[in-house]
Coordinates of C-alpha atoms in Angstrom, one line a residue:
M1 CA -23.9 19.6 29.8
P2 CA -26.5 20.9 27.4
W3 CA -25.8 18.2 24.8
R4 CA -25.9 15.2 27.2
G5 CA -29.1 13.2 26.6
P6 CA -31.0 10.9 24.2
S7 CA -29.5 12.6 21.0
Y8 CA -26.7 10.2 20.7
P9 CA -27.1 8.9 17.2
G10 CA -25.2 5.7 17.5
E11 CA -26.3 2.2 18.6
L12 CA -23.0 1.0 19.9
P13 CA -21.3 1.4 23.3
T14 CA -18.9 4.3 23.4
L15 CA -16.0 5.7 25.4
G16 CA -17.1 9.1 24.1
W17 CA -18.9 10.2 27.3
Q18 CA -15.6 9.7 29.3
V19 CA -13.6 11.5 26.7
L20 CA -15.9 14.4 26.7
D21 CA -15.9 14.7 30.6
W22 CA -12.1 14.5 30.4
M23 CA -11.8 17.3 27.9
M24 CA -14.1 19.7 29.9
A25 CA -12.2 18.8 33.1
Y26 CA -8.7 19.4 32.0
L27 CA -8.6 21.6 28.9
A28 CA -9.0 25.3 28.5
A29 CA -11.0 27.0 25.8
P30 CA -8.5 28.5 23.4
D31 CA -8.3 32.2 22.4
R32 CA -9.9 33.6 25.6
P33 CA -8.7 36.6 27.7
E34 CA -9.2 34.6 30.8
Y35 CA -9.5 30.9 31.7
E36 CA -12.7 29.1 30.5
P37 CA -13.1 25.4 30.3
F38 CA -13.3 23.8 26.9
I39 CA -16.9 22.8 26.2
P40 CA -17.7 21.1 23.0
T41 CA -20.7 22.0 21.1
R42 CA -23.5 19.4 20.8
E43 CA -22.5 18.8 17.2
Q44 CA -18.9 18.2 18.2
A45 CA -19.9 16.0 21.2
E46 CA -22.0 13.8 18.8
F47 CA -18.9 13.2 16.7
V48 CA -16.8 12.2 19.7
L49 CA -19.5 9.7 20.7
R50 CA -19.4 8.1 17.2
Y51 CA -15.5 8.3 17.0
Y52 CA -15.1 6.3 20.2
E53 CA -17.7 3.7 19.6
L54 CA -16.8 0.1 20.6
H55 CA -17.6 -3.3 19.0
P56 CA -20.0 -4.9 21.6
G57 CA -18.4 -8.3 21.1
T58 CA -14.7 -7.5 21.1
G59 CA -14.9 -4.3 23.2
K60 CA -12.3 -2.8 20.8
R61 CA -12.7 0.6 19.1
A62 CA -14.8 0.4 16.0
V63 CA -13.2 3.4 14.2
R64 CA -9.6 3.4 12.9
R65 CA -9.9 6.3 10.5
G66 CA -12.1 9.4 10.8
V67 CA -12.9 12.2 8.5
L68 CA -14.6 15.4 9.8
S69 CA -15.4 17.6 6.9
R70 CA -16.7 21.1 7.7
P71 CA -16.3 24.7 6.2
R72 CA -13.6 27.1 7.2
G73 CA -14.2 28.8 10.5
W74 CA -16.4 25.9 11.8
G75 CA -13.8 25.2 14.6
K76 CA -12.2 22.0 13.3
S77 CA -8.7 22.8 14.4
P78 CA -9.3 23.6 18.1
F79 CA -11.7 20.6 18.2
L80 CA -9.1 18.2 16.7
A81 CA -6.6 19.7 19.2
A82 CA -8.9 18.7 22.1
I83 CA -9.1 15.1 20.7
A84 CA -5.4 15.0 20.4
C85 CA -5.0 16.1 24.0
A86 CA -7.5 13.4 25.0
E87 CA -5.5 10.7 23.1
A88 CA -2.3 11.9 24.7
L89 CA -3.6 11.8 28.3
G90 CA -7.3 10.7 28.5
P91 CA -9.3 7.5 28.8
V92 CA -9.4 6.5 25.1
V93 CA -8.2 2.9 25.3
P94 CA -11.0 0.3 26.1
D95 CA -10.4 -1.4 29.5
G96 CA -13.4 -3.6 29.9
W97 CA -16.8 -2.9 31.3
D98 CA -18.1 -1.7 34.7
A99 CA -20.7 -3.5 36.9
A100 CA -23.5 -1.7 35.0
G101 CA -22.3 -2.9 31.7
E102 CA -20.9 0.4 30.6
P103 CA -17.4 0.6 28.9
V104 CA -14.4 1.8 30.9
G105 CA -11.4 3.7 29.4
M106 CA -7.8 4.1 30.3
G107 CA -4.8 6.1 29.0
W108 CA -2.4 4.9 26.4
E109 CA 0.4 5.0 28.9
R110 CA -1.0 1.8 30.5
V111 CA -0.5 0.0 27.1
R112 CA 2.6 1.7 25.5
T113 CA 4.5 4.9 25.3
P114 CA 2.1 7.2 23.5
L115 CA 3.2 9.3 20.5
V116 CA 0.5 11.7 19.3
Q117 CA 1.2 13.5 16.0
V118 CA -0.2 16.7 14.4
A119 CA 0.5 16.3 10.7
A120 CA 0.1 18.5 7.6
V121 CA 2.1 19.1 4.4
S122 CA 3.6 22.3 5.7
E123 CA 4.6 23.7 9.1
D124 CA 2.2 26.6 8.7
Q125 CA -0.7 24.0 8.4
T126 CA 0.3 22.2 11.5
R127 CA 0.0 25.5 13.4
N128 CA -3.7 25.4 12.9
T129 CA -4.0 22.7 15.3
W130 CA -0.7 23.1 17.2
V131 CA -1.3 26.6 18.5
P132 CA -4.8 25.8 20.2
L133 CA -3.4 22.5 21.5
L134 CA -0.7 24.3 23.4
E135 CA -3.0 26.9 24.8
M136 CA -5.5 24.2 25.9
L137 CA -2.8 22.4 27.9
R138 CA -1.0 25.5 29.2
E139 CA -4.1 27.4 30.3
G140 CA -6.1 24.5 31.7
P141 CA -5.8 22.3 34.8
A142 CA -3.9 19.5 32.8
C143 CA -0.4 20.7 33.8
D144 CA -1.4 20.7 37.5
E145 CA -3.1 17.2 37.3
Y146 CA -0.4 15.5 35.2
P147 CA 3.2 16.0 36.7
G148 CA 5.7 15.9 34.0
L149 CA 3.5 17.5 31.4
E150 CA 5.5 20.2 29.5
P151 CA 3.8 21.9 26.5
L152 CA 6.8 23.4 24.8
D153 CA 6.7 25.5 21.6
S154 CA 7.8 22.8 19.2
F155 CA 6.7 19.6 21.1
V156 CA 4.9 18.4 24.2
N157 CA 6.6 16.2 26.8
L158 CA 4.0 13.8 28.3
P159 CA 4.5 12.2 31.7
R160 CA 5.2 9.2 29.5
G161 CA 5.4 9.9 25.8
R162 CA 5.3 12.9 23.5
V163 CA 3.2 15.0 21.2
E164 CA 4.9 16.3 18.1
Q165 CA 4.4 18.1 14.6
V166 CA 4.9 16.2 11.4
T167 CA 5.2 17.5 7.9
S168 CA 5.8 15.9 4.4
S169 CA 9.1 14.2 5.1
A170 CA 7.1 10.9 5.0
T171 CA 10.2 8.6 4.8
S172 CA 11.5 9.8 8.1
R173 CA 8.3 8.7 9.9
K174 CA 8.5 5.0 9.4
G175 CA 10.1 4.3 12.7
N176 CA 7.7 6.6 14.7
P177 CA 4.3 5.0 15.0
G178 CA 1.7 7.4 16.4
V179 CA -1.1 6.1 18.6
F180 CA -3.2 9.0 17.2
V181 CA -2.5 11.4 14.2
V182 CA -4.4 14.6 13.3
M183 CA -4.2 15.1 9.5
D184 CA -5.2 18.7 8.9
Q185 CA -6.5 20.1 5.5
T186 CA -6.2 16.9 3.6
E187 CA -8.0 18.4 0.7
E188 CA -4.5 20.0 0.0
W189 CA -2.5 16.8 0.5
M190 CA -1.5 15.8 -3.1
R191 CA 1.1 13.5 -4.6
A192 CA 3.1 16.6 -5.7
N193 CA 3.6 17.9 -2.2
G194 CA 4.2 14.6 -0.5
G195 CA 0.8 14.4 1.1
I196 CA -0.2 11.0 -0.5
R197 CA 2.9 9.3 0.8
L198 CA 2.7 11.0 4.2
A199 CA -0.9 9.8 4.7
Q200 CA 0.0 6.2 3.7
V201 CA 2.9 6.1 6.2
L202 CA 1.1 7.7 9.1
R203 CA -1.9 5.3 8.6
S204 CA 0.3 2.3 8.3
N205 CA 2.2 3.3 11.5
A206 CA -1.0 3.8 13.4
A207 CA -2.4 0.5 12.2
K208 CA 0.7 -1.4 13.6
I209 CA -0.2 -0.5 17.2
G210 CA -3.9 -0.3 17.0
G211 CA -3.9 3.5 16.8
S212 CA -6.2 5.9 14.8
T213 CA -6.1 8.8 12.4
L214 CA -8.5 11.7 12.1
E215 CA -8.6 14.0 9.0
S216 CA -10.1 17.5 9.0
P217 CA -10.6 18.5 5.3
N218 CA -12.7 21.2 3.8
A219 CA -14.6 20.1 0.6
Y220 CA -12.2 18.7 -1.8
I221 CA -12.1 19.5 -5.5
P222 CA -12.8 16.3 -7.5
G223 CA -10.2 15.0 -9.8
M224 CA -7.3 16.6 -7.9
G225 CA -6.3 13.2 -6.3
S226 CA -6.1 14.6 -2.8
V227 CA -6.0 12.4 0.4
A228 CA -9.5 13.8 1.2
E229 CA -10.8 12.7 -2.2
E230 CA -9.3 9.2 -1.7
S231 CA -10.8 8.9 1.7
F232 CA -14.2 9.7 0.4
A233 CA -13.9 7.3 -2.4
F234 CA -13.0 4.6 0.1
W235 CA -16.0 5.5 2.2
K236 CA -18.3 5.3 -0.8
A237 CA -16.9 1.9 -1.7
I238 CA -17.7 0.7 1.9
Q239 CA -21.1 2.1 1.6
E240 CA -21.8 0.4 -1.7
G241 CA -20.3 -2.9 -0.7
R242 CA -17.4 -2.7 -3.2
T243 CA -14.8 -3.4 -0.6
R244 CA -14.4 -5.5 2.6
G245 CA -12.8 -2.6 4.3
D246 CA -14.4 -1.0 7.3
G247 CA -13.4 1.1 10.4
L248 CA -13.8 4.5 8.6
L249 CA -16.1 7.1 10.0
V250 CA -16.9 10.0 7.6
D251 CA -18.9 13.0 8.9
H252 CA -19.4 15.5 6.0
R253 CA -22.1 18.1 5.9
E254 CA -22.6 20.7 3.2
A255 CA -25.1 23.2 2.2
P256 CA -28.1 21.9 0.2
P257 CA -27.5 21.7 -3.5
E258 CA -30.3 24.2 -4.2
T259 CA -28.5 27.0 -2.3
D260 CA -28.5 30.1 -4.4
P261 CA -25.6 32.4 -3.6
T262 CA -27.3 35.3 -5.4
D263 CA -30.3 35.1 -3.1
R264 CA -29.7 36.3 0.4
E265 CA -32.4 34.1 2.1
S266 CA -31.2 31.0 0.3
L267 CA -27.5 31.7 1.0
V268 CA -28.1 32.4 4.7
A269 CA -30.1 29.1 4.9
G270 CA -27.3 27.2 3.3
L271 CA -24.6 28.7 5.4
R272 CA -26.7 27.9 8.6
V273 CA -26.8 24.2 7.5
A274 CA -23.1 24.0 6.7
Y275 CA -21.9 25.8 9.9
G276 CA -24.5 24.0 12.2
D277 CA -23.8 24.7 15.9
S278 CA -21.1 27.2 15.1
S279 CA -23.4 29.5 13.1
D280 CA -23.9 32.9 14.9
H281 CA -27.4 33.3 13.5
E282 CA -29.7 34.9 16.0
D283 CA -32.2 31.9 15.6
G284 CA -29.5 29.5 16.7
C285 CA -28.6 26.3 15.0
V286 CA -30.7 24.3 12.5
L287 CA -29.5 20.9 13.7
H288 CA -31.2 20.4 17.0
D289 CA -34.7 21.0 18.4
P290 CA -34.7 23.1 20.5
P291 CA -31.9 24.9 18.6
C292 CA -28.5 25.4 20.2
A293 CA -27.5 29.0 21.1
P294 CA -25.8 31.1 18.4
G295 CA -22.1 30.2 17.9
W296 CA -19.1 32.1 16.5
S297 CA -19.2 31.8 12.8
P298 CA -20.3 35.2 11.2
I299 CA -23.0 34.3 8.8
N300 CA -23.7 37.9 7.6
R301 CA -20.0 38.5 7.0
L302 CA -19.8 35.4 4.9
V303 CA -22.8 36.6 2.8
G304 CA -20.8 39.7 2.0
D305 CA -17.8 37.6 0.9
F306 CA -20.1 35.8 -1.6
W307 CA -21.2 39.1 -3.1
D308 CA -17.7 40.3 -3.5
T309 CA -17.1 40.0 -7.2
S310 CA -13.3 39.6 -6.7
N311 CA -13.8 36.2 -4.9
D312 CA -14.0 33.0 -7.0
P313 CA -17.5 31.5 -6.6
Q314 CA -16.3 27.9 -6.8
T315 CA -13.7 28.6 -4.0
L316 CA -16.4 30.1 -1.9
R317 CA -18.8 27.2 -2.3
S318 CA -16.0 24.8 -1.3
D319 CA -14.6 26.9 1.6
F320 CA -17.9 28.2 3.2
L321 CA -20.7 26.0 1.9
N322 CA -18.5 23.0 2.2
Q323 CA -19.8 21.8 -1.2
I324 CA -17.9 19.3 -3.2
T325 CA -18.3 21.0 -6.4
H326 CA -16.4 20.0 -9.5
A327 CA -13.0 19.9 -11.1
T328 CA -12.4 22.6 -13.6
D329 CA -13.1 20.3 -16.6
S330 CA -16.0 18.4 -15.0
W331 CA -18.9 17.7 -17.3
I332 CA -21.5 18.0 -14.5
S333 CA -21.0 19.6 -11.1
Q334 CA -21.9 17.9 -7.9
P335 CA -24.4 20.6 -6.9
E336 CA -26.2 20.3 -10.3
W337 CA -26.4 16.5 -10.0
A338 CA -27.4 16.5 -6.4
G339 CA -30.2 19.0 -7.2
C340 CA -31.9 16.2 -9.3
A341 CA -31.4 13.4 -6.7
A342 CA -34.6 11.5 -5.8
P343 CA -33.2 8.7 -3.6
D344 CA -36.6 7.4 -2.5
T345 CA -38.2 7.1 -5.9
V346 CA -39.1 3.5 -6.9
V347 CA -40.0 2.4 -10.4
G348 CA -42.6 -0.3 -10.0
P349 CA -43.1 -3.5 -12.0
G350 CA -44.9 -3.0 -15.3
E351 CA -44.1 0.7 -15.6
Q352 CA -43.1 2.0 -19.0
I353 CA -39.3 2.4 -19.3
V354 CA -36.4 2.7 -21.7
L355 CA -33.0 1.2 -21.2
G356 CA -29.3 2.4 -21.9
F357 CA -26.4 0.0 -21.9
D358 CA -22.6 0.6 -22.0
G359 CA -20.4 -2.5 -21.8
S360 CA -16.8 -3.6 -21.5
R361 CA -15.0 -6.8 -21.3
R362 CA -11.4 -7.1 -20.0
R363 CA -8.2 -5.0 -20.2
N364 CA -4.7 -6.3 -20.4
R365 CA -3.5 -3.5 -18.2
G366 CA -5.1 -1.0 -15.9
I367 CA -8.6 -1.4 -14.5
T368 CA -11.3 -2.9 -16.6
D369 CA -14.0 -0.5 -17.6
A370 CA -17.4 -1.0 -15.9
T371 CA -20.5 -2.3 -17.6
A372 CA -23.7 -0.5 -16.9
L373 CA -27.5 -1.0 -17.5
I374 CA -29.6 2.1 -16.7
G375 CA -33.3 2.5 -16.9
C376 CA -35.4 5.6 -17.4
R377 CA -39.1 5.9 -16.7
V378 CA -40.8 7.4 -19.7
S379 CA -43.5 9.2 -17.8
D380 CA -41.3 11.6 -15.8
G381 CA -37.6 11.0 -16.8
H382 CA -36.5 9.2 -13.6
L383 CA -33.1 7.6 -14.2
F384 CA -32.4 4.6 -12.1
E385 CA -29.5 2.2 -11.7
I386 CA -30.5 -1.4 -12.6
R387 CA -27.0 -2.8 -12.3
V388 CA -23.4 -1.6 -12.7
W389 CA -20.6 -4.3 -12.9
E390 CA -17.3 -2.8 -11.6
Q391 CA -13.9 -4.5 -11.0
P392 CA -13.5 -5.0 -7.2
S393 CA -10.6 -3.3 -5.5
G394 CA -7.7 -5.2 -4.1
P395 CA -6.9 -8.9 -4.5
A396 CA -10.6 -9.7 -5.4
G397 CA -10.2 -7.7 -8.6
K398 CA -7.1 -9.6 -10.0
N399 CA -7.9 -11.0 -13.4
W400 CA -11.5 -9.8 -13.1
E401 CA -13.8 -10.0 -16.2
V402 CA -17.3 -8.7 -16.7
P403 CA -19.6 -11.6 -15.9
V404 CA -21.3 -11.8 -19.3
P405 CA -24.0 -14.4 -18.2
E406 CA -25.0 -12.1 -15.3
V407 CA -25.3 -9.1 -17.6
L408 CA -27.5 -11.1 -20.1
A409 CA -29.6 -12.4 -17.3
E410 CA -30.1 -8.8 -16.0
V411 CA -31.2 -7.6 -19.4
D412 CA -33.7 -10.4 -19.7
A413 CA -35.0 -9.6 -16.2
A414 CA -35.4 -6.0 -17.0
F415 CA -37.6 -6.8 -20.0
A416 CA -39.6 -9.3 -17.8
R417 CA -40.1 -6.8 -14.9
W418 CA -40.9 -3.6 -16.8
K419 CA -42.6 -2.6 -20.1
V420 CA -39.5 -1.8 -22.1
I421 CA -40.4 0.4 -25.1
G422 CA -36.8 1.1 -26.2
M423 CA -33.2 0.3 -25.6
Y424 CA -30.1 2.0 -26.8
A425 CA -26.8 0.1 -26.4
D426 CA -23.2 1.1 -27.4
P427 CA -22.3 -2.2 -29.1
A428 CA -18.4 -1.8 -28.8
K429 CA -17.1 -5.3 -27.7
W430 CA -20.7 -6.5 -27.3
E431 CA -21.7 -6.6 -30.9
S432 CA -22.9 -10.2 -30.8
H433 CA -24.9 -9.8 -27.7
V434 CA -26.6 -6.6 -28.9
R435 CA -27.5 -8.4 -32.1
G436 CA -29.0 -11.1 -29.9
W437 CA -31.1 -8.6 -28.0
E438 CA -32.2 -7.1 -31.2
A439 CA -33.4 -10.5 -32.5
K440 CA -35.1 -11.3 -29.2
Y441 CA -36.7 -8.0 -28.3
G442 CA -36.5 -5.8 -31.4
R443 CA -40.0 -6.4 -32.7
Q444 CA -41.6 -5.5 -29.4
L445 CA -39.8 -2.1 -29.1
K446 CA -41.8 1.0 -29.9
V447 CA -38.8 3.3 -30.3
K448 CA -35.8 2.1 -32.4
S449 CA -32.4 3.4 -33.2
T450 CA -32.7 2.4 -36.8
G451 CA -35.0 0.2 -38.8
S452 CA -32.3 -2.5 -39.2
H453 CA -30.7 -2.1 -35.8
P454 CA -33.2 -1.0 -33.2
I455 CA -30.8 -1.2 -30.2
E456 CA -27.4 -0.5 -31.6
W457 CA -26.4 3.1 -30.8
W458 CA -22.6 3.7 -31.4
M459 CA -20.9 6.2 -29.1
T460 CA -17.8 6.2 -31.4
G461 CA -17.0 6.3 -35.0
G462 CA -18.5 8.7 -37.5
R463 CA -21.5 9.8 -35.3
A464 CA -19.8 12.7 -33.5
S465 CA -22.6 15.1 -34.2
L466 CA -25.2 12.7 -32.8
I467 CA -23.2 11.9 -29.7
V468 CA -22.5 15.6 -29.0
R469 CA -26.3 16.3 -29.4
A470 CA -27.2 13.5 -27.0
L471 CA -24.7 14.7 -24.4
R472 CA -25.8 18.1 -24.7
A473 CA -29.5 17.1 -24.2
F474 CA -28.5 15.1 -21.0
H475 CA -26.5 18.0 -19.6
D476 CA -29.3 20.5 -20.2
A477 CA -31.9 18.1 -18.6
V478 CA -29.7 18.0 -15.5
V479 CA -29.0 21.7 -15.3
D480 CA -32.7 22.5 -15.9
R481 CA -33.8 19.7 -13.5
E482 CA -35.9 17.9 -16.1
L483 CA -34.8 14.5 -14.8
T484 CA -34.4 12.8 -11.4
H485 CA -32.0 9.9 -10.5
T486 CA -31.2 7.2 -8.1
G487 CA -28.1 5.0 -7.8
P488 CA -24.7 5.4 -6.1
A489 CA -22.6 4.1 -9.1
L490 CA -24.5 6.3 -11.5
T491 CA -23.7 9.3 -9.4
R492 CA -20.0 8.4 -9.2
H493 CA -19.7 7.9 -12.9
V494 CA -21.5 11.1 -13.9
L495 CA -19.3 13.1 -11.5
N496 CA -16.2 11.3 -12.8
A497 CA -16.9 12.5 -16.4
R498 CA -14.6 15.2 -17.8
R499 CA -15.3 17.5 -20.8
S500 CA -13.5 16.8 -24.0
E501 CA -13.6 19.3 -26.9
S502 CA -13.8 17.9 -30.3
R503 CA -14.4 19.5 -33.8
S504 CA -18.0 18.5 -33.6
G505 CA -18.5 19.9 -30.1
L506 CA -18.3 18.8 -26.5
Q507 CA -17.9 15.1 -25.6
I508 CA -16.9 13.3 -22.4
R509 CA -14.0 11.1 -21.3
K510 CA -12.4 9.7 -18.2
E511 CA -9.7 11.9 -16.5
H512 CA -7.0 9.6 -18.2
P513 CA -7.4 6.4 -20.2
D514 CA -6.2 4.1 -17.3
S515 CA -8.1 5.9 -14.6
A516 CA -10.0 3.8 -12.0
R517 CA -12.7 6.5 -12.0
K518 CA -15.1 5.2 -14.5
I519 CA -17.9 6.8 -16.6
D520 CA -19.7 4.0 -18.2
A521 CA -22.9 4.4 -16.2
A522 CA -22.9 8.1 -17.3
V523 CA -22.7 6.9 -20.9
A524 CA -25.6 4.4 -20.4
A525 CA -27.6 7.0 -18.7
T526 CA -27.2 9.4 -21.6
L527 CA -28.3 6.5 -24.0
A528 CA -31.3 5.9 -21.9
W529 CA -32.2 9.7 -21.8
Q530 CA -31.8 9.9 -25.6
C531 CA -34.1 6.9 -26.0
R532 CA -36.7 8.6 -23.8
L533 CA -36.5 11.8 -25.9
D534 CA -36.9 9.8 -29.1
A535 CA -40.0 8.0 -27.5
L536 CA -41.6 11.3 -26.7
S537 CA -40.8 12.8 -30.0
K538 CA -42.3 9.8 -31.9
N539 CA -45.3 9.8 -29.7
V540 CA -45.0 6.2 -29.0
T541 CA -45.7 6.2 -25.2
R542 CA -48.7 4.6 -23.6
R543 CA -51.9 6.6 -23.7
T544 CA -54.9 6.5 -21.5
V545 CA -58.2 6.3 -23.5
L546 CA -61.2 7.9 -21.9
V547 CA -64.4 6.1 -22.9
L548 CA -67.6 8.1 -22.6
R549 CA -70.9 6.4 -22.1

């Protein structure tokens, strides 16, 4: 087994080794003229090891929901078919520990009658996983080793239990809890085609009996409201500590944001990253050292598809580079923003910065807008998230209000920590506090919005031309990579922003007024960037004086 070794990236015990051994022992590789055992790639094996991790204390499986996001042709469907077979027959249920302290697995049939489901919003989509699943069982040793196993065209009879296909008739699924569910192509599961409801029912059913689900999307289009998009939003909330939820494993890899589809060398490099072990490039994969042998995904052929002018570039980025790009009305695309990311950059105490602020209070309905304080280092234009206050999800967010004392304390702390030479704040609903900041700090600021109101910078009212100009300057700085940035909430808010045409020019908005996808940090960043531009144009930044003796 070429992938067995010290490369396992997790720190928790796992049933993954037993699951992998089971797959290779009992399943056939699909789409072969003669029988070959199914051998996962090293990349696939690493995912299995993470998916079947166990909590050391409880011995229970750590992952309840999985998302495996790779480009088209990577091999997601056959791989998920192999996992579905293992869930139906293999050692996927924790059964204690052996004498060496290693975890032991058993089949679901020892616990309950297993039902494994292959789900999609259409029957054609379920065939992506269903066809290789049948071939793996029919052509491999599984039928000989498991008496009563019958892989029929429309369902699979297990020695005890069943594997079945499921489509968007979500209401009919309530009484059929699956121990494991494949959810294929969830970037296409929308409210309109019943995908959102189907996903909710399948997950709820699996949760009742301690089962799990596994999604296999390509890159989703932001703003479409797909199941894949909502899963990524949940994952980001977990990473940022905005929810107490857990049990979600997201494995997404895309080509680097600097990948240039018009440059062959850059495009090939990006495709090799996206396709990993499945890349057929003669130099092997780029994931492992030494590299794995070439796979099956035709990199040179995909280059030709990118240069076919009849193909849509955004679709190609999503399908083959697996890049989460942007909605058709996005203000800034994900590759553009990611190209400016500088996650390891630190702005040290005493450095010269400017601030941008956009605040809110409370809404009578819907979700309260966020309040954001963003800094920008004057010397190089690095934007950084100082603090973003957002309404928590779930019960913790009921009747939530922006904690005004915390906001005021954070602003005071920023002035104490850095050398703040300017601050622009949209005063809407914060007029008295902005006036207080002007009284407290106005005289020390080197760059001011106006003589009488050095901090007040309205993003509404009769200032449309100034707002349009500031937004354009920020957008151009991103596209031309004149700025860098850090901060998860800042990234979310910038990518949430939608273009809005006005008589004065392009402005930004939320996708709809009551949307939970906020843009306040994007507004604060725009104000901070405009403040920096004004500081540079007025030549008020700190200078170094060279004294000759």
